[in-house]
Amino acid sequence: MYEFEFTRPASVAEAVAALSTEDAQALGGGQTLIPTLKQRLAMPTTLVSLSGVAEMQGIRLEGDGPLVIGGAVTHAQVASGAGAYPALAALAGQIGDPAVRNRGTIGGSLANNDPAACYPAAALGSGATIVTNIRELAADDYFQGMFTTALEEGEIVVAVKFPIPDAANYQKFVQPASRFAMVGVFVARFADGVRVAVTGASEEGVFRWAEAEAALTANFTPDAISTLTVDADGMIGDIHGTKAYRAHLVNVMTRRAVSASA
Ligand SMILES: Cc1cc2nc3c(=O)[nH]c(=O)nc-3n(C[C@H](O)[C@H](O)[C@H](O)COP(=O)(O)OP(=O)(O)OC[C@H]3O[C@@H](n4cnc5c(N)ncnc54)[C@H](O)[C@@H]3O)c2cc1C
């Protein structure tokens, strides 16, 4: 690990100011960033911890929705405090292990946008809004490919607004060594249609499965998508599973999610 300065601001304004110094970097729960620093793969001059920023804490339900979750809220806090959106709370409770859940944050996860992470599927599948220090971004515009988002340099995820669907479920096929999703599918049924978001499978990162959304909007049953397939060409192929295997899993996990939420 290289030497760095450490600062723990108390407000978003202070955090943004601290991040404007050259080579400063935000620190959420450190579950991705600290190992990166330990391996000397990054060399920030200053780490700006977001854990003391008051505006980035807490979970609150605005009327019947959205559910607003602060960017520094940990996975464990979402698991125990997002009862208004049970599918989201259940997803948070399946992330990593207790150490990861007690430190890792929703803002850090969405900023990192790991192609196998769980929250990107929830945010995209729910049609969530990502609130930053300068703007509000629809999830459809926010995710821009593996480890890539619409965030600009020094921009921080302050909160995430989740509309609450009539029914939803997340099914995760766990890669047992890492605990990440080999394939994870988040299905959410709203009055005006169904959204299906897939993580872990694609070389492009999280994506919406449009054909399944159309079929499930017409008929919200597992049978409605039994013959649908995603193209294996764009899938991730690695030592844990071939492209064809992941493509197959997308259909299986989507049907399970529909079955569990219906
Ligand atoms: C063993 C292990 C298992 C895991 N399993 C899973 C899993 O099953 N599913 C899953 O989804 N994830 C999993 N993770 C990832 C974990 O959940 C963390 O969410 C993730 O590492 C990033 O969150 P963090 O708060 O730790 O961010 P950090 O590591 O602190 O930061 C990650 C990146 O985001 C930036 N950042 C942090 N917070 C913000 C913010 N609010 N705004 C803007 N930028 C920010 C940092 O500058 C850095 O670039 C696992 C991690 C580990 C180590």
CSV table of C-alpha atoms and ligand atoms in Angstrom, one decimal:
chain,number,residue,atom,x,y,z
A,1,MET,CA,0.0,0.0,0.0
A,2,TYR,CA,1.3,3.5,-0.9
A,3,GLU,CA,1.0,6.3,1.7
A,4,PHE,CA,-2.1,8.5,1.5
A,5,GLU,CA,-3.8,11.2,3.5
A,6,PHE,CA,-7.2,10.3,5.1
A,7,THR,CA,-10.1,12.6,5.7
A,8,ARG,CA,-13.6,12.0,7.0
A,9,PRO,CA,-15.9,14.9,6.0
A,10,ALA,CA,-19.3,15.4,7.7
A,11,SER,CA,-21.3,16.7,4.8
A,12,VAL,CA,-21.6,16.2,1.0
A,13,ALA,CA,-20.2,19.7,0.4
A,14,GLU,CA,-17.1,19.0,2.4
A,15,ALA,CA,-16.7,15.6,0.7
A,16,VAL,CA,-17.0,17.1,-2.8
A,17,ALA,CA,-14.4,19.8,-1.8
A,18,ALA,CA,-12.0,17.2,-0.5
A,19,LEU,CA,-12.5,15.1,-3.7
A,20,SER,CA,-11.6,18.1,-5.9
A,21,THR,CA,-7.9,17.9,-4.8
A,22,GLU,CA,-5.7,16.1,-7.2
A,23,ASP,CA,-5.8,12.2,-7.1
A,24,ALA,CA,-8.2,12.2,-4.2
A,25,GLN,CA,-10.6,9.2,-4.2
A,26,ALA,CA,-13.9,8.4,-2.4
A,27,LEU,CA,-13.9,5.6,0.1
A,28,GLY,CA,-17.2,3.8,0.8
A,29,GLY,CA,-16.9,0.5,2.8
A,30,GLY,CA,-13.5,-0.2,1.3
A,31,GLN,CA,-14.4,-3.8,0.3
A,32,THR,CA,-13.1,-3.2,-3.3
A,33,LEU,CA,-10.9,-0.2,-2.9
A,34,ILE,CA,-8.8,-1.3,0.1
A,35,PRO,CA,-7.7,-4.6,-1.6
A,36,THR,CA,-6.9,-2.6,-4.7
A,37,LEU,CA,-4.7,-0.3,-2.6
A,38,LYS,CA,-3.1,-3.2,-0.9
A,39,GLN,CA,-2.1,-4.6,-4.3
A,40,ARG,CA,-0.7,-1.2,-5.2
A,41,LEU,CA,-3.0,-1.0,-8.2
A,42,ALA,CA,-4.2,2.5,-7.2
A,43,MET,CA,-2.3,5.4,-5.7
A,44,PRO,CA,-4.7,8.1,-4.4
A,45,THR,CA,-3.1,11.0,-2.6
A,46,THR,CA,-6.1,11.3,-0.3
A,47,LEU,CA,-8.9,8.9,0.7
A,48,VAL,CA,-12.1,10.7,1.4
A,49,SER,CA,-14.2,8.5,3.6
A,50,LEU,CA,-18.0,9.0,3.1
A,51,SER,CA,-19.0,7.1,6.2
A,52,GLY,CA,-19.4,10.3,8.3
A,53,VAL,CA,-21.5,12.2,5.8
A,54,ALA,CA,-24.9,12.7,7.4
A,55,GLU,CA,-26.9,13.2,4.2
A,56,MET,CA,-25.7,9.8,3.0
A,57,GLN,CA,-27.1,7.8,5.9
A,58,GLY,CA,-30.5,6.3,6.5
A,59,ILE,CA,-33.4,4.5,4.8
A,60,ARG,CA,-36.7,6.3,4.4
A,61,LEU,CA,-40.0,5.6,2.6
A,62,GLU,CA,-41.5,8.6,0.9
A,63,GLY,CA,-45.3,8.0,0.9
A,64,ASP,CA,-46.0,4.8,-0.9
A,65,GLY,CA,-42.6,5.0,-2.5
A,66,PRO,CA,-39.9,5.6,-3.5
A,67,LEU,CA,-37.7,4.0,-0.9
A,68,VAL,CA,-34.7,6.3,-0.5
A,69,ILE,CA,-31.4,4.8,0.7
A,70,GLY,CA,-28.4,6.9,1.5
A,71,GLY,CA,-25.3,6.2,-0.5
A,72,ALA,CA,-23.2,5.3,2.6
A,73,VAL,CA,-25.8,2.8,3.9
A,74,THR,CA,-24.3,-0.7,4.3
A,75,HIS,CA,-25.6,-3.9,2.8
A,76,ALA,CA,-26.4,-5.1,6.3
A,77,GLN,CA,-28.5,-2.0,7.0
A,78,VAL,CA,-30.4,-2.5,3.8
A,79,ALA,CA,-31.0,-6.2,4.7
A,80,SER,CA,-32.5,-5.2,8.0
A,81,GLY,CA,-34.0,-1.8,7.2
A,82,ALA,CA,-35.5,-2.0,3.8
A,83,GLY,CA,-38.6,-3.9,4.9
A,84,ALA,CA,-40.8,-1.7,2.6
A,85,TYR,CA,-39.1,-3.4,-0.4
A,86,PRO,CA,-38.6,-7.1,0.7
A,87,ALA,CA,-36.9,-8.2,-2.5
A,88,LEU,CA,-34.3,-5.5,-2.1
A,89,ALA,CA,-33.7,-6.4,1.5
A,90,ALA,CA,-33.4,-10.1,0.6
A,91,LEU,CA,-30.9,-9.2,-2.1
A,92,ALA,CA,-28.7,-7.2,0.3
A,93,GLY,CA,-28.7,-10.1,2.7
A,94,GLN,CA,-27.2,-12.4,0.1
A,95,ILE,CA,-24.2,-10.1,-0.7
A,96,GLY,CA,-20.8,-11.6,0.1
A,97,ASP,CA,-20.4,-12.6,3.7
A,98,PRO,CA,-21.1,-10.8,7.1
A,99,ALA,CA,-17.8,-8.8,6.9
A,100,VAL,CA,-18.6,-7.5,3.4
A,101,ARG,CA,-22.2,-6.7,4.3
A,102,ASN,CA,-21.2,-4.8,7.4
A,103,ARG,CA,-18.7,-2.6,5.6
A,104,GLY,CA,-19.7,-2.5,1.9
A,105,THR,CA,-22.1,0.3,0.9
A,106,ILE,CA,-24.8,0.7,-1.8
A,107,GLY,CA,-23.1,3.8,-3.1
A,108,GLY,CA,-19.8,2.0,-3.4
A,109,SER,CA,-21.3,-1.0,-5.1
A,110,LEU,CA,-23.2,1.2,-7.7
A,111,ALA,CA,-20.1,3.4,-8.3
A,112,ASN,CA,-17.9,0.3,-8.8
A,113,ASN,CA,-20.5,-1.4,-11.1
A,114,ASP,CA,-18.8,-4.8,-11.0
A,115,PRO,CA,-20.3,-6.9,-13.8
A,116,ALA,CA,-21.2,-9.6,-11.2
A,117,ALA,CA,-22.6,-7.3,-8.4
A,118,CYS,CA,-26.1,-7.6,-7.1
A,119,TYR,CA,-27.2,-4.0,-6.6
A,120,PRO,CA,-26.9,-3.0,-10.3
A,121,ALA,CA,-29.5,-5.6,-11.0
A,122,ALA,CA,-31.8,-4.3,-8.3
A,123,ALA,CA,-31.3,-0.7,-9.4
A,124,LEU,CA,-31.9,-1.4,-13.1
A,125,GLY,CA,-34.6,-3.9,-12.5
A,126,SER,CA,-36.5,-1.5,-10.3
A,127,GLY,CA,-36.0,1.5,-12.6
A,128,ALA,CA,-34.3,3.3,-9.7
A,129,THR,CA,-32.9,6.8,-9.7
A,130,ILE,CA,-29.3,7.4,-8.7
A,131,VAL,CA,-29.0,10.7,-6.8
A,132,THR,CA,-25.6,12.3,-7.0
A,133,ASN,CA,-24.2,15.6,-5.5
A,134,ILE,CA,-25.1,17.3,-8.8
A,135,ARG,CA,-28.0,15.5,-10.5
A,136,GLU,CA,-30.4,12.6,-10.7
A,137,LEU,CA,-29.8,9.8,-13.1
A,138,ALA,CA,-32.2,7.1,-14.3
A,139,ALA,CA,-30.7,3.7,-13.8
A,140,ASP,CA,-31.2,3.1,-17.6
A,141,ASP,CA,-28.7,6.0,-18.3
A,142,TYR,CA,-26.4,5.3,-15.3
A,143,PHE,CA,-24.9,1.9,-16.2
A,144,GLN,CA,-22.6,2.2,-19.1
A,145,GLY,CA,-20.8,-1.2,-19.3
A,146,MET,CA,-18.5,-3.3,-17.1
A,147,PHE,CA,-17.1,-1.1,-14.3
A,148,THR,CA,-18.3,2.0,-16.1
A,149,THR,CA,-21.1,4.4,-15.1
A,150,ALA,CA,-22.2,7.9,-16.0
A,151,LEU,CA,-20.5,9.3,-12.9
A,152,GLU,CA,-18.0,12.1,-13.6
A,153,GLU,CA,-14.7,12.6,-11.8
A,154,GLY,CA,-15.3,13.5,-8.2
A,155,GLU,CA,-19.1,12.9,-8.4
A,156,ILE,CA,-20.6,10.9,-5.6
A,157,VAL,CA,-23.6,8.7,-5.2
A,158,VAL,CA,-25.5,10.4,-2.4
A,159,ALA,CA,-28.7,8.3,-2.4
A,160,VAL,CA,-30.7,5.8,-4.5
A,161,LYS,CA,-34.5,6.1,-5.0
A,162,PHE,CA,-36.3,2.8,-5.5
A,163,PRO,CA,-39.8,2.8,-6.8
A,164,ILE,CA,-41.7,-0.1,-5.1
A,165,PRO,CA,-43.1,-2.7,-7.5
A,166,ASP,CA,-46.2,-4.8,-6.9
A,167,ALA,CA,-44.1,-7.9,-6.9
A,168,ALA,CA,-40.3,-8.5,-7.2
A,169,ASN,CA,-37.7,-11.1,-6.6
A,170,TYR,CA,-33.9,-11.6,-7.1
A,171,GLN,CA,-32.5,-15.0,-7.9
A,172,LYS,CA,-28.7,-15.4,-7.7
A,173,PHE,CA,-26.7,-18.3,-8.9
A,174,VAL,CA,-23.7,-17.9,-6.5
A,175,GLN,CA,-20.2,-18.4,-7.6
A,176,PRO,CA,-19.2,-20.2,-4.4
A,177,ALA,CA,-15.6,-19.0,-4.1
A,178,SER,CA,-16.3,-15.2,-4.5
A,179,ARG,CA,-20.0,-15.1,-3.4
A,180,PHE,CA,-20.7,-12.8,-6.3
A,181,ALA,CA,-23.4,-13.7,-8.8
A,182,MET,CA,-22.4,-16.0,-11.6
A,183,VAL,CA,-25.8,-15.0,-12.9
A,184,GLY,CA,-28.3,-13.0,-11.0
A,185,VAL,CA,-31.7,-11.9,-12.2
A,186,PHE,CA,-33.9,-9.2,-10.7
A,187,VAL,CA,-37.6,-9.2,-11.8
A,188,ALA,CA,-40.0,-6.4,-10.9
A,189,ARG,CA,-43.7,-6.2,-11.9
A,190,PHE,CA,-45.2,-2.7,-11.9
A,191,ALA,CA,-48.7,-1.6,-12.9
A,192,ASP,CA,-47.4,-0.5,-16.3
A,193,GLY,CA,-45.1,-3.5,-17.1
A,194,VAL,CA,-42.4,-5.9,-16.0
A,195,ARG,CA,-38.6,-5.1,-15.8
A,196,VAL,CA,-36.0,-7.8,-15.9
A,197,ALA,CA,-32.3,-7.0,-15.2
A,198,VAL,CA,-29.5,-9.5,-15.4
A,199,THR,CA,-26.1,-9.3,-13.7
A,200,GLY,CA,-23.0,-11.6,-13.8
A,201,ALA,CA,-23.8,-12.9,-17.3
A,202,SER,CA,-22.8,-10.3,-19.9
A,203,GLU,CA,-19.5,-8.9,-21.0
A,204,GLU,CA,-21.4,-5.5,-21.2
A,205,GLY,CA,-22.2,-5.7,-17.5
A,206,VAL,CA,-25.8,-5.5,-16.1
A,207,PHE,CA,-28.5,-5.4,-18.8
A,208,ARG,CA,-32.2,-5.5,-19.3
A,209,TRP,CA,-33.7,-8.5,-21.1
A,210,ALA,CA,-36.3,-6.8,-23.3
A,211,GLU,CA,-37.8,-10.0,-24.8
A,212,ALA,CA,-38.5,-11.4,-21.4
A,213,GLU,CA,-40.0,-8.1,-20.2
A,214,ALA,CA,-42.4,-8.0,-23.1
A,215,ALA,CA,-43.5,-11.6,-22.6
A,216,LEU,CA,-43.9,-11.3,-18.8
A,217,THR,CA,-45.8,-8.0,-19.1
A,218,ALA,CA,-48.3,-9.9,-21.3
A,219,ASN,CA,-48.3,-13.0,-19.0
A,220,PHE,CA,-46.5,-13.0,-15.7
A,221,THR,CA,-45.8,-16.7,-15.5
A,222,PRO,CA,-42.5,-18.7,-15.9
A,223,ASP,CA,-44.1,-20.5,-18.9
A,224,ALA,CA,-44.3,-17.2,-20.8
A,225,ILE,CA,-40.5,-17.2,-21.2
A,226,SER,CA,-39.8,-20.9,-21.3
A,227,THR,CA,-38.7,-20.8,-25.0
A,228,LEU,CA,-36.9,-17.5,-24.8
A,229,THR,CA,-33.1,-17.4,-25.0
A,230,VAL,CA,-30.4,-14.7,-24.7
A,231,ASP,CA,-27.6,-14.8,-27.3
A,232,ALA,CA,-24.6,-16.7,-25.8
A,233,ASP,CA,-22.2,-14.7,-27.9
A,234,GLY,CA,-22.2,-11.7,-25.6
A,235,MET,CA,-22.0,-13.7,-22.4
A,236,ILE,CA,-19.0,-14.1,-20.1
A,237,GLY,CA,-17.1,-17.3,-20.6
A,238,ASP,CA,-14.5,-18.2,-18.0
A,239,ILE,CA,-13.3,-21.1,-15.8
A,240,HIS,CA,-16.5,-21.0,-13.8
A,241,GLY,CA,-18.9,-21.4,-16.8
A,242,THR,CA,-19.1,-21.2,-20.5
A,243,LYS,CA,-21.0,-18.6,-22.4
A,244,ALA,CA,-23.7,-21.1,-23.3
A,245,TYR,CA,-24.0,-22.1,-19.6
A,246,ARG,CA,-24.5,-18.5,-18.5
A,247,ALA,CA,-27.0,-17.9,-21.3
A,248,HIS,CA,-28.9,-21.0,-20.1
A,249,LEU,CA,-28.8,-19.8,-16.5
A,250,VAL,CA,-30.3,-16.4,-17.5
A,251,ASN,CA,-33.5,-18.2,-18.5
A,252,VAL,CA,-33.5,-20.5,-15.5
A,253,MET,CA,-33.0,-17.7,-13.0
A,254,THR,CA,-35.6,-15.5,-14.6
A,255,ARG,CA,-38.2,-18.2,-14.4
A,256,ARG,CA,-37.3,-18.9,-10.8
A,257,ALA,CA,-37.6,-15.1,-10.0
A,258,VAL,CA,-41.0,-14.9,-11.6
A,259,SER,CA,-42.2,-18.1,-9.9
A,260,ALA,CA,-41.0,-16.7,-6.5
A,261,SER,CA,-42.5,-13.3,-6.9
A,262,ALA,CA,-45.8,-14.3,-8.6
B,1,LIG,C1,-15.4,-11.3,-0.6
B,1,LIG,C2,-16.3,-10.3,-1.2
B,1,LIG,C3,-17.6,-10.8,-1.7
B,1,LIG,C4,-18.4,-9.9,-2.3
B,1,LIG,N1,-19.6,-10.4,-2.8
B,1,LIG,C5,-20.5,-9.6,-3.4
B,1,LIG,C6,-21.8,-10.1,-3.8
B,1,LIG,O1,-22.1,-11.2,-3.7
B,1,LIG,N2,-22.6,-9.2,-4.5
B,1,LIG,C7,-22.2,-7.9,-4.6
B,1,LIG,O2,-23.0,-7.1,-5.2
B,1,LIG,N3,-21.0,-7.4,-4.2
B,1,LIG,C8,-20.2,-8.2,-3.6
B,1,LIG,N4,-19.0,-7.7,-3.1
B,1,LIG,C9,-18.7,-6.3,-3.3
B,1,LIG,C10,-19.1,-5.5,-2.1
B,1,LIG,O3,-20.4,-5.7,-1.9
B,1,LIG,C11,-19.0,-3.9,-2.1
B,1,LIG,O4,-20.2,-3.4,-2.4
B,1,LIG,C12,-18.2,-3.4,-3.1
B,1,LIG,O5,-16.9,-3.9,-2.9
B,1,LIG,C13,-18.0,-1.8,-3.2
B,1,LIG,O6,-18.6,-1.2,-2.1
B,1,LIG,P1,-17.8,-0.4,-1.0
B,1,LIG,O7,-18.7,0.5,-0.2
B,1,LIG,O8,-16.9,-1.3,-0.2
B,1,LIG,O9,-16.9,0.6,-1.9
B,1,LIG,P2,-15.3,0.9,-1.9
B,1,LIG,O10,-14.5,-0.4,-2.0
B,1,LIG,O11,-15.0,1.8,-0.8
B,1,LIG,O12,-15.2,1.7,-3.2
B,1,LIG,C14,-15.4,1.1,-4.5
B,1,LIG,C15,-15.3,2.2,-5.6
B,1,LIG,O13,-16.4,3.1,-5.5
B,1,LIG,C16,-16.0,4.4,-5.2
B,1,LIG,N5,-17.1,4.9,-4.3
B,1,LIG,C17,-17.3,4.4,-3.0
B,1,LIG,N6,-18.4,5.0,-2.5
B,1,LIG,C18,-18.8,5.9,-3.5
B,1,LIG,C19,-19.9,6.8,-3.6
B,1,LIG,N7,-20.9,6.9,-2.6
B,1,LIG,N8,-20.0,7.6,-4.7
B,1,LIG,C20,-19.1,7.5,-5.7
B,1,LIG,N9,-18.1,6.7,-5.6
B,1,LIG,C21,-17.9,5.9,-4.6
B,1,LIG,C22,-14.6,4.3,-4.7
B,1,LIG,O14,-13.9,5.5,-5.0
B,1,LIG,C23,-14.1,3.1,-5.5
B,1,LIG,O15,-13.7,3.5,-6.7
B,1,LIG,C24,-18.1,-8.6,-2.5
B,1,LIG,C25,-16.9,-8.1,-2.0
B,1,LIG,C26,-16.0,-9.0,-1.4
B,1,LIG,C27,-14.7,-8.5,-0.9
